[in-house]
Coordinates of C-alpha atoms in Angstrom, one line a residue:
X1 CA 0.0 0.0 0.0
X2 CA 1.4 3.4 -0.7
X3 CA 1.3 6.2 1.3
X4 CA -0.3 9.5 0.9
X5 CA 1.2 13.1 1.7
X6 CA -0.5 16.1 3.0
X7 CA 1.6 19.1 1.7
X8 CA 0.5 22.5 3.0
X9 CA 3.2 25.8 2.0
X10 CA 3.6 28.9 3.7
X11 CA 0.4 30.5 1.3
X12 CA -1.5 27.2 2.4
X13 CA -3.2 28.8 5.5
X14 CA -4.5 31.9 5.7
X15 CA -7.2 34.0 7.3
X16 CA -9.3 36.7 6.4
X17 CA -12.4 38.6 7.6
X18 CA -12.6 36.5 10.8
X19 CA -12.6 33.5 8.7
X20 CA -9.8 30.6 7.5
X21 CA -9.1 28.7 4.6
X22 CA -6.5 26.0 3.9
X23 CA -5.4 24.8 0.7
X24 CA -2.3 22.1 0.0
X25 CA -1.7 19.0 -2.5
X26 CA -1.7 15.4 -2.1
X27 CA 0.9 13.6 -3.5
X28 CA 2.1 9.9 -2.9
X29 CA 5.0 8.4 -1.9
X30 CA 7.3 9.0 -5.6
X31 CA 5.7 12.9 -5.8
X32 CA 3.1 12.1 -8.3
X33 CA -0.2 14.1 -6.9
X34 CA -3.7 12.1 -6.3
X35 CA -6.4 13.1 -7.8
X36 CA -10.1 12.3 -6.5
X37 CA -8.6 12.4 -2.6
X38 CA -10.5 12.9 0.2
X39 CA -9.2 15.7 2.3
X40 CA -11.1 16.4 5.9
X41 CA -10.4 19.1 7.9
X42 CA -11.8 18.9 11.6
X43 CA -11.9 21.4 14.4
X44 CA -10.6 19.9 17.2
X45 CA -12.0 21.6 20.2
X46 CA -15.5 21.7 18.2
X47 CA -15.2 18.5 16.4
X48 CA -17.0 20.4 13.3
X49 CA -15.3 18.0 9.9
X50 CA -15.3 20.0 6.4
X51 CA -14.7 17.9 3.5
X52 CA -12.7 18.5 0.2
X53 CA -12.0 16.6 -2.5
X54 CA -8.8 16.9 -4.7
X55 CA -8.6 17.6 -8.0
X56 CA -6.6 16.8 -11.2
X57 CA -3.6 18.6 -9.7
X58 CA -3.8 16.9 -6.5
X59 CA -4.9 20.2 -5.2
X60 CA -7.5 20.7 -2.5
X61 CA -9.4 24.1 -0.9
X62 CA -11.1 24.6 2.4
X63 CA -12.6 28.0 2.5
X64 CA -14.1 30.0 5.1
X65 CA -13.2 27.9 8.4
X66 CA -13.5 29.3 12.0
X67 CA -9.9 30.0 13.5
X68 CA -8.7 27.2 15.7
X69 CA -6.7 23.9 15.9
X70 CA -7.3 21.5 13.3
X71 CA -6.3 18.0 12.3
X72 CA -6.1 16.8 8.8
X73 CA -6.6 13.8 7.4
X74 CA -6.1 12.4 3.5
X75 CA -7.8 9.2 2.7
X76 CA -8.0 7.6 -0.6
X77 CA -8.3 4.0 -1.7
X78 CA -5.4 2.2 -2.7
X79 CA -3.0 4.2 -0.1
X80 CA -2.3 4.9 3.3
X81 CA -4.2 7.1 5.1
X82 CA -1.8 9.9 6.3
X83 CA -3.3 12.5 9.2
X84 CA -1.3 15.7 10.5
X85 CA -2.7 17.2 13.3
X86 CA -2.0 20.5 15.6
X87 CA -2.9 22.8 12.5
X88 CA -3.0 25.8 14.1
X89 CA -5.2 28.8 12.1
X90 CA -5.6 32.0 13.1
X91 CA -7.7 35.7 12.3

């Protein structure tokens, strides 16, 4: 089973108007990105989930979160769940 990776740059997470959003790619384990991922980001003092998919570039947007500490988790058949958590996002 191959692994997935969550990849997340400096312009990934962001804030504006009292809201968050996170965007990143999914790639597996030789840097090849994954298409039709599931991507879920969940608050984790609310336990609120928002969903994503990825698209044809492996690449993924959650808009308009509330601020807090988030895990995220990448899940797509064929591979390796991978989950990163402590995602802090701020206003």
């Amino acid at each position: 089973m191959t692994a997935l990776f969550l990849m997340l740059g400096a312009q990934g997470l962001f804030a504006q108007s009292g809201r968050a959003n996170i965007a990143g790619t999914v790639t597996d384990s030789q840097g090849a990105v994954v298409s039709g991922a599931a991507v879920t980001a969940t608050n984790t003092a609310t336990g609120v989930a928002t969903p994503a998919t990825t698209n044809g570039s492996g690449v993924y947007n959650i808009i308009q979160v509330i601020p807090g500490v988030y895990s995220i988790k990448v899940e797509k058949e064929g591979f390796g769940a991978q989950q990163k958590e402590d995602i802090t996002l701020v206003a």
